[in-house]
């Protein structure tokens, strides 16, 4: 049995409310929720998206999905109309569904949304917005990012159900922190109430979706633990709450063979055969060379389609626009890859017979074994440490407070081996972790031959991220400490005020911020203002990542590096140039 060396019960507040009561409260709220039927369900003559997918599975036709979220709901609504029209005019079947990629404000309670900082993506503000979401075009919406997971979960779930949406997410996002919201007990309870609402409509085909990479699996080192996490979430969702559960996944995996095996493993631990809401296209094989990204797109979508077709999953692959590394895509970029996706349906049956499916199935079986081991270790370890594993609040909160790395170290499926970062040899190492470690090696090799090590030795550098993206933050902190800086790793999801406080407390010489959420300009401005007011205006500030924001009514975010520079923030672009700039700064020069 897993030995746990931390007092887990101390991680929970003694007055933590019973999660079962929160679920019951959510179920009671459902009595007043009158659901409508979306345009898509109306057109297809089905009562839920689930029914449509089950039909797809039985009849063997292919579904597709897209992610969409422009600067405002009005822009997004217009984009939906244009994408639908574009498909019809090209003679291809329009997408079956879309994920609404709303921005973070949407995860907050309604009364906090208006005052919160704008990021990049739409926010549904009114009942009319919600209605339009499911009644603008006959493409079925999933109320996805920032719907359930944050403190605004209950209001969002009710709005989504009323609008006629039958697949709602994103369970895994309960692990996120929302800007200026630190009450994780309230957040957990709201998620459970919202989940109770979905459970009340299980027999009507309502599904609780969870995009695995938005939560802990996104930073796990082992795919077997992805499967274990999905089993754990399914246990919470289906057994403890009573809601049908779908683990969507896929964006952080480049290798199509591995991706096929993981998808099949997720299906193998899905006894009720709830259709996987979608399989996300590869987002990490892409580079700034958009033409080269065509290869990523075609290979990835072809394999997702073959798996769906061969194993009758009834899922819906997402084709990722080739501009992925740069920004949120415009409507025509989404429409283009949708057309490619439909065309690839002709090729899937040609390639399928020569693929070595036996090998992929063997990988699947190994992942399933590992996943089950993770789940069993988690449940046994947590119960022996005094956690009530029948109470979803205790389970969700303890795991959240334990953190992803500890969960993987404690319950991971791989055999113990101190040479690996998580103390275990992965059953199958994850792609993004592997590529990040390779990038780290490359950077260190490059920097080793240079004189920076001396230049920044002992320099106190605070490293952090404005949002959930943590791979760059990891690369920055680990590289800077490897070349001699004294790194204060301030973690992810930080607000400007927290950073200023930490700068003063640690007396840092420089602040290095990674940002990806389209808030670079406003975050930078606020940070500089706060630093000034705190009398810390002299500290060197560097930003990098995706430096863009929606400005002056732009539909997609635009580069704001020049504004940042004008504000006194350096944007060296790459980590090696950052190391140079830090050295120059210390030597009294002006950073680039
Ligand atoms: C992985 C990923 C995720 C994962 C993150 C997992 C995790 N725990 O870290 C998940 C799935 C959770 C995720 C979520 C979101 N994501 Co994301 N994500 C990515 C993705 C695919 C890769 C980013 C990454 O980790 N790369 C690996 C690291 C090592 O490289 P990097 O980040 O590019 O950083 C390099 C350089 O930029 C530079 N660098 C980075 N920071 C800094 C700082 C300094 C000072 C310097 C000098 C250099 C530097 O050095 C690094 C090494 O070369 C990108 C798209 C892409 N392919 O780049 C989208 C992307 C960044 N995500 C995006 C978005 C919008 C989101 C969400 C906001 C979506 C949503 N609405 O919910 C959420 C975040 C919500 C939140 N609560 O914060 C957008 C950003 C769009 C924009 N600004 O225009 C992108 C570009 C995708 C897209 N095309 O729409 N995401």
XYZ file of C-alpha atoms and ligand atoms in Angstrom:
683
model
C 0.000 0.000 0.000
C 1.113 3.594 -0.685
C 2.838 5.119 2.337
C 1.929 8.773 2.688
C 4.457 10.902 4.535
C 2.271 14.012 4.903
C -0.614 14.479 7.282
C -3.371 14.649 4.713
C -6.180 15.371 7.127
C -4.258 18.534 8.114
C -4.704 19.675 4.511
C -8.467 19.865 5.048
C -10.217 22.487 7.155
C -11.928 20.863 10.186
C -15.245 22.505 9.252
C -15.228 21.392 5.618
C -18.890 20.929 4.639
C -19.972 17.491 3.471
C -19.665 17.286 -0.296
C -22.660 14.934 -0.534
C -24.851 17.700 0.792
C -23.555 20.104 -1.845
C -24.376 17.535 -4.521
C -27.878 17.086 -3.069
C -28.321 20.858 -3.073
C -27.400 20.962 -6.749
C -29.888 18.181 -7.515
C -32.586 20.139 -5.692
C -31.781 23.269 -7.709
C -32.371 21.256 -10.864
C -36.116 21.120 -10.120
C -36.415 24.765 -11.142
C -34.331 24.453 -14.288
C -36.339 24.263 -17.454
C -34.201 22.979 -20.274
C -34.710 23.898 -23.895
C -33.619 22.152 -27.062
C -30.731 23.508 -29.116
C -31.013 24.234 -32.805
C -28.699 21.286 -33.504
C -30.767 18.793 -31.497
C -33.899 20.177 -33.093
C -32.463 19.712 -36.585
C -31.157 16.198 -35.888
C -34.263 15.110 -33.993
C -32.357 14.077 -30.871
C -32.890 15.049 -27.269
C -29.209 15.374 -26.396
C -25.802 15.465 -27.959
C -25.129 12.093 -26.362
C -27.979 10.576 -28.358
C -26.473 11.960 -31.574
C -23.050 10.506 -30.769
C -24.510 7.133 -29.947
C -26.197 7.224 -33.288
C -22.886 8.161 -34.945
C -21.311 5.174 -33.268
C -24.016 2.758 -34.372
C -24.333 4.066 -37.908
C -20.603 4.684 -38.342
C -20.570 8.334 -39.396
C -17.891 10.790 -38.324
C -18.385 13.836 -36.106
C -16.085 16.831 -35.837
C -15.531 19.481 -33.215
C -13.864 22.887 -33.170
C -12.684 25.275 -30.496
C -13.932 28.805 -30.860
C -13.657 31.920 -28.734
C -13.038 35.355 -30.252
C -12.756 38.584 -28.292
C -16.466 38.947 -27.540
C -19.605 36.863 -27.787
C -20.800 39.058 -30.690
C -17.592 38.297 -32.643
C -17.837 34.603 -31.769
C -21.500 34.449 -32.827
C -20.669 36.025 -36.160
C -17.761 33.596 -36.604
C -20.087 30.629 -36.011
C -22.406 31.868 -38.742
C -19.506 32.338 -41.160
C -18.014 28.894 -40.434
C -21.380 27.238 -40.941
C -21.962 29.081 -44.207
C -18.437 28.373 -45.392
C -18.907 24.611 -44.904
C -22.192 24.634 -46.811
C -20.739 26.652 -49.655
C -17.814 24.213 -49.971
C -20.184 21.237 -49.889
C -18.796 19.703 -46.688
C -20.819 18.736 -43.641
C -20.563 21.527 -41.031
C -18.931 20.691 -37.706
C -21.183 18.755 -35.331
C -20.063 20.630 -32.264
C -17.889 23.376 -30.823
C -16.277 24.087 -27.490
C -16.888 27.610 -26.316
C -13.451 28.814 -25.221
C -14.626 31.493 -22.844
C -12.095 33.472 -20.881
C -11.376 33.327 -17.178
C -13.850 35.998 -16.054
C -16.555 33.532 -16.947
C -15.435 31.263 -14.104
C -16.173 33.964 -11.550
C -19.585 34.544 -9.968
C -21.637 36.885 -12.166
C -21.404 39.845 -9.789
C -17.599 39.733 -9.964
C -17.270 39.456 -13.751
C -17.772 43.067 -14.773
C -14.992 44.360 -12.519
C -12.456 41.628 -13.326
C -9.614 42.111 -15.819
C -10.411 41.208 -19.403
C -8.342 38.445 -21.013
C -8.733 36.989 -24.453
C -12.009 35.226 -25.206
C -15.740 35.784 -24.904
C -17.755 36.045 -21.704
C -21.477 35.286 -21.651
C -23.028 38.197 -19.848
C -26.776 37.893 -20.459
C -29.502 35.278 -20.833
C -29.765 36.327 -24.453
C -26.051 35.487 -24.983
C -26.640 32.000 -23.591
C -29.702 31.488 -25.726
C -27.831 32.531 -28.858
C -25.002 30.149 -28.013
C -27.255 27.187 -28.796
C -29.599 28.829 -31.288
C -27.430 30.725 -33.784
C -26.353 27.833 -36.009
C -27.138 24.105 -35.951
C -23.761 23.220 -34.423
C -24.002 21.844 -30.908
C -22.120 23.850 -28.269
C -20.276 22.490 -25.302
C -20.128 25.001 -22.465
C -16.445 24.313 -21.989
C -13.609 26.416 -20.562
C -14.424 28.275 -17.363
C -18.038 27.024 -17.164
C -17.667 24.559 -14.273
C -14.506 24.494 -12.170
C -14.483 28.004 -10.754
C -16.570 29.802 -8.166
C -19.195 30.717 -10.802
C -19.943 27.051 -11.616
C -23.556 26.913 -10.438
C -24.767 29.977 -12.307
C -23.008 28.814 -15.447
C -24.388 25.279 -15.235
C -27.944 26.580 -14.901
C -27.531 28.974 -17.819
C -26.015 26.287 -20.005
C -28.750 23.745 -19.237
C -31.475 26.302 -19.893
C -29.926 27.173 -23.228
C -30.135 23.557 -24.435
C -26.527 22.530 -23.906
C -26.141 18.914 -22.845
C -22.366 18.510 -22.513
C -20.850 20.787 -19.928
C -17.297 21.022 -18.556
C -14.671 21.252 -17.286
C -14.264 19.143 -14.158
C -10.450 19.146 -14.267
C -10.398 22.968 -14.071
C -11.454 22.773 -10.439
C -7.681 22.594 -9.835
C -7.225 26.155 -11.204
C -7.053 29.354 -9.203
C -9.051 32.307 -10.539
C -7.574 35.825 -10.345
C -8.207 37.415 -6.948
C -10.205 34.396 -5.750
C -8.501 32.315 -3.068
C -11.351 30.543 -1.304
C -10.854 27.011 -2.582
C -13.462 25.567 -0.184
C -16.259 27.689 -1.660
C -14.929 26.909 -5.117
C -15.044 23.148 -4.457
C -18.581 23.354 -3.062
C -19.788 25.319 -6.086
C -18.295 22.728 -8.413
C -20.079 19.961 -6.515
C -23.418 21.768 -6.616
C -23.019 22.321 -10.345
C -22.133 18.653 -10.752
C -25.294 17.761 -8.804
C -27.278 19.787 -11.314
C -25.791 17.798 -14.179
C -26.413 14.534 -12.324
C -30.103 15.386 -12.081
C -30.268 15.337 -15.885
C -28.118 12.281 -16.470
C -31.015 10.257 -17.868
C -31.709 13.059 -20.345
C -28.236 12.622 -21.797
C -26.420 15.407 -19.940
C -22.675 14.766 -19.657
C -20.043 16.219 -17.329
C -16.970 16.739 -19.477
C -13.391 17.056 -18.289
C -10.510 18.047 -20.541
C -7.762 16.133 -18.784
C -4.862 18.396 -19.759
C -6.526 21.390 -18.140
C -5.919 19.666 -14.839
C -3.165 17.556 -13.348
C -2.666 15.176 -16.264
C -1.431 18.171 -18.309
C 1.692 18.190 -16.170
C 1.969 14.480 -15.395
C 5.074 12.692 -16.623
C 3.364 9.374 -17.314
C 0.416 8.631 -19.613
C -0.585 5.732 -17.380
C -1.332 8.318 -14.706
C -3.566 10.171 -17.183
C -5.667 7.030 -17.309
C -5.558 6.697 -13.520
C -6.685 10.298 -13.162
C -9.593 9.689 -15.534
C -10.642 6.654 -13.475
C -10.479 8.807 -10.337
C -12.538 11.587 -11.897
C -15.039 9.044 -13.212
C -15.346 7.556 -9.731
C -16.053 11.030 -8.307
C -18.391 12.052 -11.090
C -20.329 8.828 -11.623
C -20.168 6.935 -8.330
C -20.114 9.767 -5.819
C -22.123 12.397 -7.700
C -24.180 10.427 -10.209
C -23.275 12.458 -13.335
C -22.240 10.824 -16.638
C -18.559 11.548 -17.202
C -16.448 12.063 -20.307
C -12.673 12.562 -20.193
C -11.727 14.565 -23.277
C -8.049 14.897 -23.951
C -5.335 15.083 -26.589
C -3.799 18.544 -27.079
C -0.446 17.918 -25.469
C 0.502 14.788 -27.383
C 2.295 14.835 -30.689
C 2.974 11.175 -31.401
C -0.110 9.812 -33.216
C 0.571 6.212 -32.216
C 0.804 7.077 -28.525
C -2.258 9.279 -28.869
C -4.242 6.416 -30.394
C -3.237 4.114 -27.518
C -4.183 6.641 -24.832
C -7.549 7.341 -26.472
C -8.265 3.615 -26.553
C -7.185 3.235 -22.933
C -9.638 5.977 -21.929
C -12.361 4.092 -23.766
C -11.370 0.845 -22.043
C -12.001 2.386 -18.599
C -15.397 3.733 -19.666
C -17.819 0.931 -18.731
C -20.999 2.847 -19.660
C -19.480 3.864 -22.979
C -20.261 7.543 -22.499
C -19.035 8.957 -25.826
C -15.760 10.877 -25.384
C -16.948 14.438 -25.996
C -13.982 15.252 -28.203
C -10.365 14.431 -28.877
C -8.311 17.599 -29.065
C -5.847 17.978 -31.919
C -2.143 18.254 -31.295
C -1.156 21.705 -30.082
C 2.486 21.056 -29.248
C 3.911 19.721 -32.516
C 3.316 23.143 -34.023
C 6.037 25.706 -34.553
C 5.937 29.335 -35.726
C 6.292 27.958 -39.291
C 2.626 27.708 -40.253
C 3.346 25.763 -43.465
C 5.258 23.096 -41.550
C 2.292 22.796 -39.198
C 0.245 21.332 -42.082
C 2.134 18.075 -41.529
C 1.184 18.091 -37.852
C -2.444 18.742 -38.688
C -2.879 16.055 -41.334
C -1.134 13.237 -39.497
C -2.842 13.993 -36.232
C -6.372 14.293 -37.630
C -5.983 11.211 -39.814
C -5.070 9.059 -36.814
C -7.812 10.504 -34.603
C -10.324 9.690 -37.338
C -9.038 6.184 -37.858
C -9.302 5.388 -34.157
C -12.797 6.853 -33.939
C -13.983 4.935 -36.978
C -12.331 1.602 -36.258
C -13.346 1.360 -32.599
C -16.714 3.111 -32.984
C -15.976 5.647 -30.263
C -18.582 8.193 -31.338
C -16.137 10.958 -30.493
C -15.379 14.193 -32.369
C -11.783 15.093 -33.271
C -10.683 18.732 -33.256
C -8.461 19.948 -36.087
C -6.097 22.624 -34.758
C -5.414 25.698 -36.919
C -1.797 26.046 -38.024
C -1.446 29.389 -36.212
C -1.639 27.589 -32.848
C 1.674 28.753 -31.379
C 0.845 32.377 -31.970
C -2.679 33.160 -30.892
C -6.348 32.321 -30.812
C -7.444 31.597 -34.391
C -9.764 33.693 -36.551
C -12.957 32.187 -38.017
C -11.469 31.488 -41.457
C -8.491 29.639 -39.945
C -10.933 27.399 -38.083
C -13.050 26.914 -41.224
C -10.006 25.898 -43.264
C -8.945 23.102 -40.920
C -12.539 21.894 -40.597
C -12.595 21.380 -44.358
C -9.316 19.460 -44.195
C -10.717 17.381 -41.356
C -13.783 16.373 -43.370
C -11.645 15.529 -46.407
C -9.453 13.261 -44.295
C -12.526 11.124 -43.639
C -12.015 9.801 -47.190
C -8.459 8.757 -46.394
C -9.020 7.026 -43.060
C -10.376 3.786 -44.580
C -7.466 3.648 -47.069
C -4.750 3.787 -44.421
C -6.471 1.863 -41.625
C -5.821 -1.694 -42.950
C -2.045 -1.272 -42.886
C -1.720 0.194 -39.405
C -0.367 -2.181 -36.761
C -3.368 -1.930 -34.434
C -2.189 -4.931 -32.428
C 0.791 -2.903 -31.257
C -1.394 0.036 -30.341
C -3.761 -2.255 -28.433
C -0.834 -3.713 -26.486
C 0.153 -0.171 -25.471
C -3.453 0.479 -24.516
C -3.533 -2.571 -22.260
C -0.348 -1.549 -20.496
C -1.729 1.948 -19.913
C -4.969 0.532 -18.531
C -3.049 -1.668 -16.086
C -1.005 1.336 -14.984
C -4.083 3.540 -14.728
C -5.873 1.042 -12.519
C -2.783 0.819 -10.307
C -2.773 4.635 -9.942
C -6.436 4.702 -8.981
C -6.144 1.873 -6.488
C -3.046 3.439 -4.897
C -4.824 6.793 -4.633
C -7.952 5.412 -3.000
C -6.049 3.084 -0.663
C -3.467 5.735 0.239
C -6.027 8.450 0.869
C -8.346 6.265 2.939
C -5.521 4.918 5.059
C -4.509 8.528 5.720
C -7.970 9.260 7.122
C -9.679 10.819 4.109
C -13.322 9.854 3.585
C -13.134 8.722 -0.011
C -16.942 8.604 -0.277
C -17.110 12.349 0.317
C -16.407 14.137 -2.980
C -15.485 17.384 -1.203
C -12.761 15.737 0.844
C -11.452 13.897 -2.158
C -11.376 16.886 -4.517
C -9.909 19.289 -1.996
C -7.235 17.033 -0.581
C -5.948 16.193 -4.023
C -6.023 19.859 -5.000
C -4.039 20.880 -1.972
C -1.612 17.992 -2.406
C -0.675 19.262 -5.871
C -0.029 17.442 -9.131
C 3.620 16.529 -8.545
C 2.921 14.951 -5.139
C -0.057 13.029 -6.532
C 2.107 11.571 -9.240
C 4.957 10.794 -6.868
C 2.657 9.123 -4.341
C 0.243 7.232 -6.559
C 2.072 7.027 -9.899
C 1.982 3.791 -11.841
C 5.674 3.528 -12.747
C 8.167 1.469 -10.777
C 10.072 3.501 -8.157
C 13.362 4.783 -9.537
C 15.165 7.803 -8.080
C 16.734 8.713 -11.438
C 13.420 10.052 -12.719
C 12.072 13.502 -11.722
C 8.924 12.095 -10.109
C 10.786 9.204 -8.500
C 9.273 6.620 -10.812
C 10.110 5.243 -14.223
C 7.061 6.171 -16.339
C 5.074 3.398 -17.989
C 4.940 5.742 -21.007
C 6.511 9.186 -20.770
C 4.378 12.173 -21.817
C 5.340 14.111 -24.941
C 5.303 17.638 -23.531
C 7.395 16.718 -20.520
C 9.882 14.974 -22.792
C 10.144 17.934 -25.184
C 10.423 20.433 -22.326
C 13.277 18.443 -20.777
C 14.992 18.271 -24.188
C 14.611 22.033 -24.570
C 16.145 22.452 -21.127
C 19.155 20.346 -22.128
C 19.595 22.311 -25.340
C 19.463 25.629 -23.521
C 21.922 24.539 -20.879
C 24.355 23.210 -23.479
C 24.179 26.523 -25.280
C 24.642 28.610 -22.169
C 27.407 26.452 -20.705
C 29.997 27.654 -23.161
C 29.283 31.317 -22.467
C 30.214 33.784 -19.768
C 26.692 34.451 -18.431
C 27.153 32.083 -15.581
C 29.517 34.544 -13.928
C 27.440 37.553 -14.904
C 24.270 36.473 -13.146
C 25.695 34.303 -10.361
C 23.925 35.066 -7.082
C 21.495 37.483 -8.721
C 18.098 37.199 -7.009
C 15.486 36.540 -9.683
C 11.791 36.004 -8.988
C 10.157 33.804 -11.643
C 6.411 33.446 -12.059
C 3.491 33.098 -14.460
C 0.290 35.139 -14.767
C -1.803 32.053 -15.553
C -1.992 28.284 -15.577
C 0.761 27.717 -18.191
C 3.653 26.289 -16.237
C 6.086 24.643 -18.653
C 7.820 27.893 -19.623
C 7.863 28.933 -15.972
C 9.583 25.647 -15.151
C 12.105 26.131 -17.979
C 12.849 29.675 -16.851
C 13.391 28.817 -13.205
C 15.366 25.669 -13.829
C 17.599 27.267 -16.479
C 18.283 30.417 -14.496
C 19.201 28.463 -11.394
C 21.390 26.123 -13.440
C 23.387 29.151 -14.653
C 23.865 30.470 -11.132
C 21.006 32.836 -10.366
C 19.323 32.600 -6.983
C 15.830 31.786 -8.224
C 12.703 32.485 -6.222
C 10.170 30.230 -7.888
C 6.914 32.046 -7.224
C 4.709 29.519 -9.006
C 1.868 30.082 -11.455
C -1.465 31.936 -11.545
C -0.182 35.035 -9.772
C -1.775 38.489 -9.524
C 0.352 41.667 -9.854
C -0.164 42.590 -6.192
C 1.163 39.189 -5.012
C 4.241 39.604 -7.174
C 4.995 43.066 -5.774
C 4.634 41.780 -2.237
C 7.000 38.923 -2.964
C 9.537 41.237 -4.645
C 9.666 43.382 -1.528
C 9.779 40.453 0.883
C 12.592 38.724 -0.988
C 14.409 41.884 -2.078
C 14.615 40.481 -5.614
C 16.877 42.131 -8.221
C 14.699 41.129 -11.142
C 11.257 39.747 -11.930
C 10.765 37.328 -14.821
C 7.179 36.765 -15.889
C 5.817 34.231 -18.310
C 2.361 34.975 -19.665
C 0.102 33.312 -22.223
C -3.504 34.382 -21.576
C -3.668 37.530 -23.693
C -3.308 39.888 -20.728
C 0.280 40.998 -21.247
C -0.360 44.730 -21.576
C -2.824 45.247 -18.726
C -0.944 42.889 -16.419
C 2.336 44.696 -17.159
C 0.792 48.122 -16.633
C -0.766 47.139 -13.353
C 2.411 45.492 -12.133
C 4.556 48.532 -12.947
C 2.052 50.845 -11.242
C 2.000 48.678 -8.121
C 5.803 48.400 -8.046
C 6.080 52.178 -8.281
C 3.567 52.790 -5.509
C 5.422 50.311 -3.312
C 8.702 52.156 -3.930
C 10.133 49.184 -5.834
C 10.166 50.821 -9.271
C 13.888 50.100 -9.692
C 13.534 46.329 -9.999
C 14.155 44.979 -13.515
C 11.050 43.428 -15.069
C 11.091 40.951 -17.964
C 8.116 39.403 -19.717
C 7.805 36.708 -22.346
C 5.561 33.930 -23.621
C 2.579 35.095 -25.709
C 2.738 38.872 -25.428
C -0.618 39.874 -26.846
C -3.974 41.314 -25.863
C -7.305 42.326 -27.402
C -6.928 46.056 -27.917
C -9.136 48.691 -29.549
C -11.835 46.255 -30.542
C -9.478 43.751 -32.224
C -11.224 40.441 -32.908
C -8.088 38.467 -32.200
C -5.334 39.509 -29.790
C -2.491 41.657 -31.156
C 1.171 41.906 -30.154
C 1.760 44.413 -27.366
C 5.546 44.139 -26.920
C 6.053 47.804 -27.881
C 3.612 48.958 -25.178
C 5.413 46.812 -22.630
C 8.788 48.257 -23.618
C 7.356 51.778 -23.388
C 6.280 50.899 -19.856
C 9.799 49.891 -18.878
C 9.350 46.120 -19.259
C 11.992 44.227 -21.247
C 10.877 41.542 -23.681
C 13.977 39.604 -24.696
C 11.931 36.897 -26.488
C 14.041 33.844 -25.719
C 15.514 32.443 -22.544
C 19.114 32.729 -23.716
C 18.576 36.390 -24.591
C 16.989 36.837 -21.168
C 20.149 35.497 -19.567
C 22.186 38.047 -21.571
C 19.816 40.847 -20.599
C 19.991 39.927 -16.910
C 23.778 39.969 -17.110
C 23.767 43.373 -18.813
C 21.374 44.716 -16.278
C 23.600 43.628 -13.463
C 26.590 45.133 -15.184
C 24.724 48.444 -15.292
C 23.772 48.234 -18.994
C 20.275 48.718 -20.334
C 18.328 45.532 -20.999
C 17.093 44.962 -24.526
C 0.242 23.634 -22.984
C -0.801 24.689 -23.219
C -1.855 24.759 -22.316
C -2.017 23.817 -21.146
C -1.100 24.252 -19.989
C -0.666 23.095 -19.112
C 0.152 23.573 -17.960
N -0.263 23.222 -16.768
O 1.151 24.259 -18.163
C -3.534 23.979 -20.832
C -4.293 22.969 -21.689
C -3.948 23.820 -19.371
C -3.792 25.366 -21.388
C -4.803 26.184 -20.925
C -5.085 27.418 -21.490
N -4.536 27.941 -22.597
Co -2.954 27.217 -23.447
N -1.557 26.533 -24.525
C -0.712 25.569 -24.332
C 0.225 25.441 -25.541
C -0.283 24.280 -26.387
C 1.705 25.210 -25.237
C 2.315 26.132 -24.186
C 3.546 25.472 -23.608
O 3.540 25.041 -22.465
N 4.626 25.324 -24.409
C 5.895 24.778 -23.953
C 6.709 25.907 -23.321
C 8.032 25.383 -22.828
O 6.966 26.844 -24.360
P 6.274 28.298 -24.454
O 5.186 28.404 -23.497
O 6.038 28.558 -25.881
O 7.458 29.237 -23.915
C 8.634 29.434 -24.686
C 8.779 30.875 -25.130
O 7.528 31.509 -25.313
C 9.609 31.483 -24.089
N 9.002 32.106 -22.916
C 7.890 31.812 -22.227
N 7.737 32.626 -21.184
C 8.775 33.463 -21.180
C 9.124 34.527 -20.327
C 10.292 35.255 -20.603
C 10.667 36.404 -19.721
C 11.101 34.926 -21.734
C 12.300 35.698 -22.035
C 10.759 33.865 -22.563
C 9.606 33.151 -22.280
O 10.415 30.439 -23.615
C 9.804 29.153 -23.765
C 10.811 28.170 -24.321
O 11.174 28.475 -25.612
C 0.009 26.821 -26.252
C 0.095 26.809 -27.769
C 1.495 26.539 -28.242
N 1.669 25.483 -29.000
O 2.431 27.281 -27.900
C -1.419 27.208 -25.802
C -1.781 28.679 -25.639
C -0.619 29.423 -25.009
N -2.913 28.632 -24.700
C -3.784 29.546 -24.917
C -4.955 29.793 -24.129
C -5.884 30.908 -24.593
C -5.232 29.045 -22.987
C -6.429 29.268 -22.045
C -6.576 30.710 -21.589
C -7.701 28.782 -22.759
C -8.935 29.049 -21.947
N -9.682 30.031 -22.322
O -9.213 28.368 -21.014
C -6.129 28.287 -20.880
C -5.499 28.951 -19.630
C -6.493 29.193 -18.529
C -5.876 29.633 -17.209
N -6.563 29.332 -16.117
O -4.838 30.222 -17.156
C -3.460 30.359 -26.153
C -3.010 31.788 -25.896
C -3.685 32.672 -26.918
C -3.290 34.062 -26.957
N -2.764 34.691 -25.930
O -3.544 34.617 -28.018
C -2.398 29.446 -26.876
C -1.366 30.185 -27.725
C -3.211 28.468 -27.779
C -3.991 29.178 -28.881
N -3.456 29.255 -30.077
O -5.081 29.639 -28.669
N -2.879 25.672 -22.346
